[in-house]
Tab-separated table of C-alpha atoms and ligand atoms in Angstrom:
chain	number	residue	atom	x	y	z
A	20	MET	CA	-1.944	-64.599	-68.255
A	21	LYS	CA	-4.899	-63.378	-66.161
A	22	VAL	CA	-3.404	-61.382	-63.527
A	23	LEU	CA	-4.841	-59.825	-60.243
A	24	VAL	CA	-3.008	-56.741	-59.132
A	25	VAL	CA	-3.973	-55.839	-55.575
A	26	GLY	CA	-3.115	-52.239	-54.680
A	27	GLY	CA	-3.344	-51.521	-58.507
A	28	ALA	CA	-4.729	-48.069	-57.925
A	29	GLY	CA	-1.683	-46.940	-56.072
A	30	TYR	CA	1.315	-45.127	-57.406
A	31	ILE	CA	3.580	-48.129	-58.326
A	32	GLY	CA	0.497	-50.421	-58.730
A	33	SER	CA	-1.082	-48.387	-61.617
A	34	HIS	CA	2.276	-48.311	-63.326
A	35	VAL	CA	2.401	-52.134	-62.993
A	36	VAL	CA	-1.042	-52.548	-64.397
A	37	LEU	CA	0.059	-50.574	-67.582
A	38	GLU	CA	3.157	-52.571	-68.081
A	39	LEU	CA	1.401	-55.793	-67.602
A	40	GLN	CA	-1.286	-54.699	-70.269
A	41	GLN	CA	1.352	-53.474	-72.695
A	42	ALA	CA	2.779	-56.966	-72.449
A	43	GLY	CA	-0.497	-58.488	-73.364
A	44	HIS	CA	-1.737	-59.839	-70.082
A	45	ASP	CA	-5.305	-59.545	-68.780
A	46	VAL	CA	-5.402	-57.489	-65.750
A	47	TYR	CA	-7.826	-57.111	-63.006
A	48	VAL	CA	-7.511	-54.580	-60.110
A	49	LEU	CA	-8.417	-54.956	-56.504
A	50	ASP	CA	-7.863	-51.825	-54.301
A	51	ASN	CA	-9.490	-50.480	-51.227
A	52	LEU	CA	-8.657	-46.920	-52.321
A	53	GLN	CA	-7.180	-46.169	-48.892
A	54	THR	CA	-4.376	-44.377	-50.648
A	55	GLY	CA	-5.083	-45.330	-54.174
A	56	HIS	CA	-7.044	-43.316	-56.845
A	57	ARG	CA	-9.890	-44.789	-58.845
A	58	GLU	CA	-8.771	-42.603	-61.719
A	59	ALA	CA	-5.528	-44.289	-61.976
A	60	VAL	CA	-7.130	-47.515	-63.343
A	61	ALA	CA	-8.564	-46.396	-66.557
A	62	THR	CA	-8.069	-49.548	-68.641
A	63	ALA	CA	-8.476	-52.579	-66.358
A	64	PRO	CA	-11.683	-54.037	-64.728
A	65	PHE	CA	-11.603	-52.512	-61.127
A	66	PHE	CA	-12.934	-54.151	-57.946
A	67	PRO	CA	-13.169	-51.834	-54.880
A	68	GLY	CA	-12.501	-54.021	-51.709
A	69	ASP	CA	-9.959	-55.269	-49.309
A	70	ILE	CA	-7.404	-57.916	-49.740
A	71	ALA	CA	-8.548	-59.511	-46.349
A	72	ASP	CA	-12.034	-59.978	-47.808
A	73	ASN	CA	-11.931	-63.753	-48.475
A	74	GLU	CA	-15.342	-63.959	-50.119
A	75	LEU	CA	-14.784	-61.111	-52.566
A	76	LEU	CA	-11.291	-62.297	-53.382
A	77	SER	CA	-12.290	-66.009	-53.973
A	78	ARG	CA	-15.234	-64.959	-56.063
A	79	LEU	CA	-13.053	-62.694	-58.266
A	80	ILE	CA	-10.267	-65.371	-58.642
A	81	SER	CA	-12.810	-68.041	-59.722
A	82	GLU	CA	-14.994	-65.718	-61.919
A	83	HIS	CA	-12.170	-64.280	-63.898
A	84	ARG	CA	-9.908	-67.547	-63.708
A	85	ILE	CA	-7.020	-65.543	-62.285
A	86	GLU	CA	-3.740	-67.372	-62.759
A	87	ALA	CA	-1.235	-65.053	-60.965
A	88	ALA	CA	-1.268	-62.037	-58.621
A	89	VAL	CA	0.998	-59.112	-57.812
A	90	HIS	CA	0.692	-57.753	-54.332
A	91	LEU	CA	1.281	-53.983	-53.785
A	92	ALA	CA	-1.610	-53.413	-51.154
A	93	ALA	CA	0.276	-52.291	-48.151
A	94	ASP	CA	1.087	-49.193	-45.956
A	95	SER	CA	4.367	-47.665	-47.011
A	96	THR	CA	5.026	-44.532	-45.111
A	97	VAL	CA	8.184	-45.388	-43.147
A	98	GLY	CA	7.570	-42.417	-40.654
A	99	LEU	CA	4.076	-43.624	-39.933
A	100	SER	CA	5.324	-47.032	-39.142
A	101	MET	CA	7.224	-45.648	-36.306
A	102	GLN	CA	4.383	-43.692	-34.748
A	103	ASP	CA	1.655	-46.375	-35.240
A	104	PRO	CA	3.089	-49.618	-35.757
A	105	GLY	CA	-0.169	-51.353	-35.227
A	106	ILE	CA	-1.514	-50.182	-38.516
A	107	PHE	CA	1.550	-51.812	-40.379
A	108	PHE	CA	1.227	-55.055	-38.481
A	109	ASN	CA	-2.477	-55.314	-39.044
A	110	ASN	CA	-2.411	-54.225	-42.815
A	111	ASN	CA	0.915	-55.521	-44.006
A	112	VAL	CA	1.124	-58.690	-42.062
A	113	GLY	CA	-2.361	-59.693	-40.782
A	114	LYS	CA	-4.398	-58.789	-43.890
A	115	GLY	CA	-1.415	-59.914	-45.939
A	116	ALA	CA	-1.626	-63.380	-44.362
A	117	LEU	CA	-5.327	-63.723	-45.050
A	118	PHE	CA	-4.747	-62.645	-48.608
A	119	LEU	CA	-1.838	-65.146	-49.101
A	120	ASP	CA	-3.988	-68.047	-47.654
A	121	THR	CA	-6.954	-67.174	-49.887
A	122	LEU	CA	-4.606	-67.120	-52.902
A	123	VAL	CA	-3.152	-70.631	-52.527
A	124	LYS	CA	-6.417	-72.060	-51.320
A	125	THR	CA	-8.070	-70.926	-54.533
A	126	GLY	CA	-5.304	-72.327	-56.547
A	127	VAL	CA	-3.348	-69.073	-57.514
A	128	LYS	CA	0.139	-70.185	-56.869
A	129	ILE	CA	2.185	-67.436	-58.715
A	130	LEU	CA	2.838	-64.308	-56.765
A	131	VAL	CA	5.074	-61.153	-57.309
A	132	PHE	CA	5.370	-59.264	-54.072
A	133	SER	CA	6.265	-55.680	-53.590
A	134	SER	CA	9.206	-55.380	-51.083
A	135	SER	CA	11.500	-52.705	-50.096
A	136	ALA	CA	15.119	-51.793	-49.499
A	137	ALA	CA	13.887	-51.055	-46.093
A	138	VAL	CA	14.488	-54.681	-45.234
A	139	TYR	CA	18.268	-54.032	-45.008
A	140	GLY	CA	18.188	-51.140	-42.548
A	141	SER	CA	21.441	-48.994	-42.434
A	142	PRO	CA	23.943	-51.157	-44.321
A	143	ASP	CA	27.678	-50.158	-44.353
A	144	ASN	CA	28.615	-51.857	-47.775
A	145	MET	CA	27.411	-50.494	-50.948
A	146	PRO	CA	26.025	-51.478	-53.319
A	147	ILE	CA	23.740	-53.751	-51.248
A	148	LYS	CA	23.364	-57.166	-52.486
A	149	GLU	CA	20.374	-59.462	-51.896
A	150	SER	CA	22.779	-61.649	-49.711
A	151	HIS	CA	23.113	-58.584	-47.292
A	152	PRO	CA	21.885	-59.405	-43.743
A	153	LEU	CA	18.488	-58.008	-43.088
A	154	ASN	CA	18.435	-55.590	-40.258
A	155	PRO	CA	15.450	-53.212	-40.601
A	156	VAL	CA	15.539	-50.142	-38.702
A	157	ASN	CA	11.713	-49.320	-39.064
A	158	VAL	CA	8.553	-51.287	-38.559
A	159	TYR	CA	7.707	-50.790	-42.331
A	160	GLY	CA	10.754	-52.690	-43.313
A	161	SER	CA	10.100	-55.416	-40.708
A	162	THR	CA	6.633	-56.054	-42.019
A	163	LYS	CA	8.134	-56.596	-45.505
A	164	ILE	CA	10.435	-59.239	-44.157
A	165	MET	CA	7.583	-60.997	-42.497
A	166	PHE	CA	5.596	-61.130	-45.768
A	167	GLU	CA	8.645	-62.617	-47.550
A	168	GLU	CA	8.911	-65.254	-44.795
A	169	MET	CA	5.285	-66.174	-45.200
A	170	MET	CA	5.765	-66.671	-48.851
A	171	HIS	CA	8.828	-68.864	-48.121
A	172	TRP	CA	6.703	-71.114	-45.919
A	173	TYR	CA	3.832	-71.235	-48.435
A	174	GLU	CA	6.264	-72.426	-50.984
A	175	LYS	CA	7.313	-75.296	-48.904
A	176	ILE	CA	3.687	-76.279	-47.783
A	177	TYR	CA	1.601	-75.333	-50.851
A	178	GLY	CA	4.030	-75.065	-53.670
A	179	LEU	CA	3.670	-71.209	-54.067
A	180	ARG	CA	5.909	-69.783	-56.827
A	181	TRP	CA	6.956	-66.285	-55.493
A	182	MET	CA	9.251	-63.373	-56.166
A	183	ALA	CA	9.825	-60.278	-53.783
A	184	LEU	CA	11.125	-57.296	-55.550
A	185	ARG	CA	12.978	-55.103	-53.114
A	186	TYR	CA	12.453	-51.536	-54.387
A	187	PHE	CA	14.864	-48.698	-53.756
A	188	ASN	CA	13.518	-45.289	-54.470
A	189	ALA	CA	10.685	-45.387	-57.062
A	190	ALA	CA	10.086	-42.010	-59.021
A	191	GLY	CA	8.910	-40.648	-62.266
A	192	ALA	CA	5.539	-41.276	-64.076
A	193	ALA	CA	3.750	-42.279	-67.222
A	194	PRO	CA	2.330	-38.807	-67.937
A	195	GLY	CA	1.280	-39.992	-71.556
A	196	TYR	CA	-1.033	-42.556	-69.925
A	197	GLY	CA	-2.393	-40.076	-67.293
A	198	ILE	CA	-0.679	-41.726	-64.266
A	199	GLY	CA	1.838	-40.430	-61.877
A	200	GLU	CA	2.662	-39.883	-58.135
A	201	ASP	CA	-0.033	-38.378	-56.048
A	202	HIS	CA	0.118	-39.304	-52.255
A	203	ASN	CA	-1.674	-37.164	-49.582
A	204	PRO	CA	0.112	-36.216	-47.616
A	205	GLU	CA	3.163	-36.226	-49.808
A	206	THR	CA	6.403	-37.426	-48.202
A	207	HIS	CA	8.644	-38.212	-51.156
A	208	LEU	CA	11.491	-35.968	-52.194
A	209	ILE	CA	11.046	-35.634	-55.968
A	210	PRO	CA	7.311	-34.754	-55.808
A	211	ILE	CA	7.948	-32.329	-52.916
A	212	ILE	CA	10.671	-30.658	-54.828
A	213	LEU	CA	8.303	-30.292	-57.895
A	214	GLN	CA	5.409	-29.032	-55.697
A	215	THR	CA	7.823	-26.347	-54.506
A	216	ILE	CA	8.622	-25.350	-58.049
A	217	LEU	CA	4.869	-25.260	-58.798
A	218	GLY	CA	4.616	-22.795	-55.954
A	219	GLN	CA	2.387	-25.216	-53.872
A	220	ARG	CA	4.987	-25.173	-51.056
A	221	GLN	CA	7.236	-22.295	-49.970
A	222	GLU	CA	10.386	-24.241	-49.702
A	223	LEU	CA	11.946	-27.719	-49.395
A	224	GLN	CA	13.026	-28.863	-46.002
A	225	ILE	CA	16.281	-30.809	-46.300
A	226	PHE	CA	16.190	-33.454	-43.345
A	227	GLY	CA	19.695	-33.227	-42.177
A	228	ASN	CA	22.976	-31.980	-43.519
A	229	ASP	CA	25.288	-33.714	-41.101
A	230	TYR	CA	25.305	-37.128	-42.569
A	231	PRO	CA	28.540	-38.905	-43.337
A	232	THR	CA	28.241	-38.187	-47.089
A	233	PRO	CA	30.136	-35.843	-49.365
A	234	ASP	CA	27.626	-32.964	-49.068
A	235	GLY	CA	26.080	-34.090	-45.713
A	236	THR	CA	22.758	-35.119	-47.193
A	237	CYS	CA	21.260	-38.542	-47.669
A	238	ILE	CA	22.085	-40.561	-50.810
A	239	ARG	CA	19.366	-42.719	-52.381
A	240	ASP	CA	19.158	-44.793	-55.437
A	241	TYR	CA	16.241	-43.590	-57.628
A	242	ILE	CA	14.563	-45.867	-60.146
A	243	HIS	CA	12.064	-45.004	-62.894
A	244	VAL	CA	8.716	-46.442	-61.985
A	245	ALA	CA	8.265	-47.860	-65.460
A	246	ASP	CA	11.528	-49.806	-65.109
A	247	LEU	CA	10.562	-50.926	-61.647
A	248	SER	CA	7.128	-51.975	-63.259
A	249	ARG	CA	8.562	-53.778	-66.159
A	250	ALA	CA	10.467	-56.131	-63.584
A	251	HIS	CA	6.984	-57.275	-62.343
A	252	VAL	CA	6.202	-58.456	-65.916
A	253	LEU	CA	9.473	-60.246	-66.100
A	254	GLY	CA	9.014	-61.755	-62.758
A	255	LEU	CA	5.522	-63.121	-63.519
A	256	GLU	CA	6.585	-64.561	-66.725
A	257	ALA	CA	9.687	-66.227	-65.369
A	258	LEU	CA	7.652	-67.823	-62.580
A	259	SER	CA	5.006	-68.993	-64.937
A	260	ALA	CA	7.826	-70.506	-67.164
A	261	GLY	CA	8.847	-72.561	-64.214
A	262	GLU	CA	11.940	-70.479	-63.285
A	263	ALA	CA	12.946	-70.166	-59.628
A	264	GLY	CA	11.769	-67.143	-57.817
A	265	GLY	CA	13.307	-65.464	-54.685
A	266	VAL	CA	14.258	-62.018	-53.823
A	267	TYR	CA	15.648	-59.301	-56.220
A	268	ASN	CA	16.781	-55.708	-55.667
A	269	LEU	CA	15.616	-52.996	-58.011
A	270	GLY	CA	17.717	-49.980	-58.388
A	271	ASN	CA	20.051	-48.306	-60.673
A	272	GLY	CA	23.113	-48.827	-58.636
A	273	GLN	CA	23.888	-45.059	-58.603
A	274	GLY	CA	23.373	-42.858	-55.503
A	275	PHE	CA	22.290	-39.215	-55.510
A	276	SER	CA	22.282	-36.893	-52.504
A	277	VAL	CA	19.288	-34.830	-51.555
A	278	ARG	CA	21.190	-31.768	-52.735
A	279	GLU	CA	22.157	-33.595	-56.062
A	280	VAL	CA	18.356	-34.426	-56.646
A	281	VAL	CA	17.388	-30.728	-56.045
A	282	ARG	CA	20.115	-29.615	-58.707
A	283	VAL	CA	18.815	-32.205	-61.219
A	284	CYS	CA	15.335	-31.178	-60.787
A	285	GLU	CA	16.147	-27.464	-60.992
A	286	ALA	CA	17.935	-28.236	-64.381
A	287	VAL	CA	15.270	-30.235	-65.769
A	288	THR	CA	12.499	-27.579	-64.903
A	289	GLY	CA	14.692	-24.515	-65.453
A	290	GLN	CA	13.670	-23.178	-62.117
A	291	LYS	CA	15.370	-22.757	-58.721
A	292	ILE	CA	13.787	-23.521	-55.366
A	293	ALA	CA	14.486	-22.394	-51.846
A	294	ALA	CA	15.620	-25.124	-49.454
A	295	GLY	CA	16.016	-25.012	-45.676
A	296	ILE	CA	17.671	-27.413	-43.289
A	297	SER	CA	15.565	-29.326	-40.873
A	298	PRO	CA	16.585	-31.949	-38.362
A	299	ARG	CA	17.253	-35.464	-39.466
A	300	ARG	CA	14.124	-37.576	-40.090
A	301	PHE	CA	13.831	-40.410	-37.680
A	302	GLY	CA	14.845	-43.738	-39.290
A	303	ASP	CA	16.627	-42.367	-42.424
A	304	PRO	CA	19.631	-44.430	-43.264
A	305	PRO	CA	22.454	-42.236	-44.593
A	306	VAL	CA	23.188	-44.166	-47.909
A	307	LEU	CA	21.033	-46.707	-49.714
A	308	VAL	CA	22.409	-47.898	-53.072
A	309	ALA	CA	21.370	-51.108	-54.813
A	310	SER	CA	23.062	-53.747	-56.524
A	311	ALA	CA	20.533	-54.921	-59.286
A	312	GLU	CA	23.110	-57.366	-60.865
A	313	LYS	CA	20.968	-60.411	-59.976
A	314	ILE	CA	17.848	-59.317	-61.594
A	315	LYS	CA	19.896	-58.204	-64.676
A	316	SER	CA	21.830	-61.403	-65.175
A	317	GLU	CA	18.871	-63.861	-64.092
A	318	LEU	CA	15.869	-62.160	-65.639
A	319	GLY	CA	17.514	-60.048	-68.307
A	320	TRP	CA	15.986	-56.726	-66.729
A	321	VAL	CA	17.594	-53.734	-68.544
A	322	PRO	CA	16.431	-50.206	-67.230
A	323	GLN	CA	15.263	-47.963	-70.032
A	324	TYR	CA	15.560	-44.744	-67.970
A	325	PRO	CA	18.559	-45.319	-65.645
A	326	ASP	CA	19.553	-41.503	-65.549
A	327	LEU	CA	17.974	-39.234	-62.986
A	328	GLU	CA	17.317	-36.540	-65.670
A	329	SER	CA	14.813	-38.733	-67.320
A	330	ILE	CA	13.223	-39.824	-64.103
A	331	ALA	CA	12.754	-36.255	-63.033
A	332	ALA	CA	11.679	-35.153	-66.498
A	333	SER	CA	8.767	-37.501	-66.527
A	334	ALA	CA	7.735	-36.669	-62.853
A	335	TRP	CA	7.807	-32.973	-63.881
A	336	GLU	CA	5.617	-33.639	-66.834
A	337	TRP	CA	3.127	-35.360	-64.759
A	338	HIS	CA	3.146	-32.799	-62.076
A	339	ARG	CA	2.922	-29.897	-64.600
A	340	LEU	CA	0.016	-31.432	-66.362
A	341	ASN	CA	-1.685	-32.463	-63.209
A	342	PRO	CA	-0.849	-29.880	-60.465
A	343	ASN	CA	-3.555	-31.316	-58.155
A	344	GLY	CA	-2.938	-34.738	-58.868
A	345	PHE	CA	-5.796	-36.902	-59.783
A	346	ASN	CA	-8.103	-34.450	-57.906
A	347	LYS	CA	-8.609	-32.056	-60.814
A	348	GLN	CA	-11.382	-30.146	-59.055
A	349	LEU	CA	-9.081	-28.598	-56.441
B	1	UFG	N1	13.867	-35.781	-48.013
B	1	UFG	C1	14.101	-34.500	-47.583
B	1	UFG	N2	12.933	-33.571	-47.500
B	1	UFG	C2	11.686	-33.995	-47.835
B	1	UFG	C3	11.587	-35.356	-48.157
B	1	UFG	C4	12.668	-36.332	-48.282
B	1	UFG	O1	15.156	-34.005	-47.228
B	1	UFG	O2	10.822	-33.195	-47.742
B	1	UFG	C5	14.986	-36.691	-47.857
B	1	UFG	C6	14.855	-37.888	-47.127
B	1	UFG	O3	15.444	-37.591	-45.801
B	1	UFG	C7	15.737	-38.921	-47.651
B	1	UFG	C8	15.507	-38.643	-49.195
B	1	UFG	O4	15.094	-37.271	-49.235
B	1	UFG	O5	16.975	-38.797	-47.300
B	1	UFG	C9	14.515	-39.571	-49.927
B	1	UFG	O6	13.375	-39.595	-49.171
B	1	UFG	P1	12.018	-40.094	-49.633
B	1	UFG	O7	10.967	-39.955	-48.547
B	1	UFG	O8	11.760	-39.706	-51.005
B	1	UFG	O9	12.201	-41.717	-49.665
B	1	UFG	P2	12.847	-42.830	-48.666
B	1	UFG	O10	14.161	-43.036	-49.044
B	1	UFG	O11	12.572	-42.348	-47.264
B	1	UFG	O12	11.862	-43.950	-48.834
B	1	UFG	C10	11.618	-44.598	-49.957
B	1	UFG	C11	10.161	-45.250	-49.923
B	1	UFG	C12	10.122	-46.342	-48.869
B	1	UFG	C13	11.472	-47.352	-49.203
B	1	UFG	C14	12.678	-46.674	-49.355
B	1	UFG	C15	13.736	-47.579	-49.799
B	1	UFG	O13	9.235	-44.406	-49.600
B	1	UFG	O14	9.098	-47.048	-48.895
B	1	UFG	O15	12.520	-45.517	-50.231
B	1	UFG	O16	14.823	-46.915	-50.137
B	1	UFG	F1	11.475	-48.179	-48.095
């Protein structure tokens, strides 16, 4: 298939591009480089630009006969969404709506969308199934629900075939292909631990040790970015084969506390780090663990790297080889 990946220069997007190419698809990338890296797209035609640019998008779709799209072009820092919600409503919902409208009106009716566990809020029952009520505790999660709803209506009105993949905590890298996690500023746990190990930070701050969990720190379900990315390939292929779409969780079904993640990273790198305790971070649910049974049984998704050691080892390899991320000049 000829697939347009919007947001393909970002952390997850660049890994999705790699998996699609390895599965034999022709991939084209559109990214405004707000958070993405041009260097992360080495093997696909790259178009700098915005998803809301109707003219550019229409031209790209018709010139390259695009048949399907993956949408990862969104703001994703949960904390920022609670400080400046307008950014998220504008980019994730407003520009998302323009993008979706251009897609269907240019005849692209297969879409895989990057959604999030943030749609569920702070659930009580683990693991979380797709049928769990949606109750976001931050604006970011709310914007993901809004885009899912738009796809639902575009299906009814225009026959869009769509899938929303609700990611839990993506981590890891594909260091052999020169891609990995590089956010500025970095807010995610595993890269921050690894930057501390590299001496780029003095210590890790653990956000809260008074949660109702065995060691008092938050529990998350970490998934290798390569496994996550492969699910997009399965999704696109299923939609194009005429299978029903809908929403799917993506996680490993196993939770690790912040302290456990620190221990695994220390074991993988053979180095210890200093960790202090800070107050809880606003909007952090105590526990998020996925049930990914639906995507396993319906799409045959099988994670290749379900263990946290493999995830941390690939992230460490990337950080060790690229201590300054994509900006090698620093
Ligand atoms: N944490 C720390 N110290 C840090 C950074 C993180 O203690 O310096 C903790 C957080 O409080 C949280 C855990 O480590 O308990 C994981 O935090 P991340 O920032 O790595 O990830 P989040 O769980 O906050 O968010 C991620 C994605 C979201 C997505 C969510 C879904 O960034 O986009 O997973 O589970 F919505």
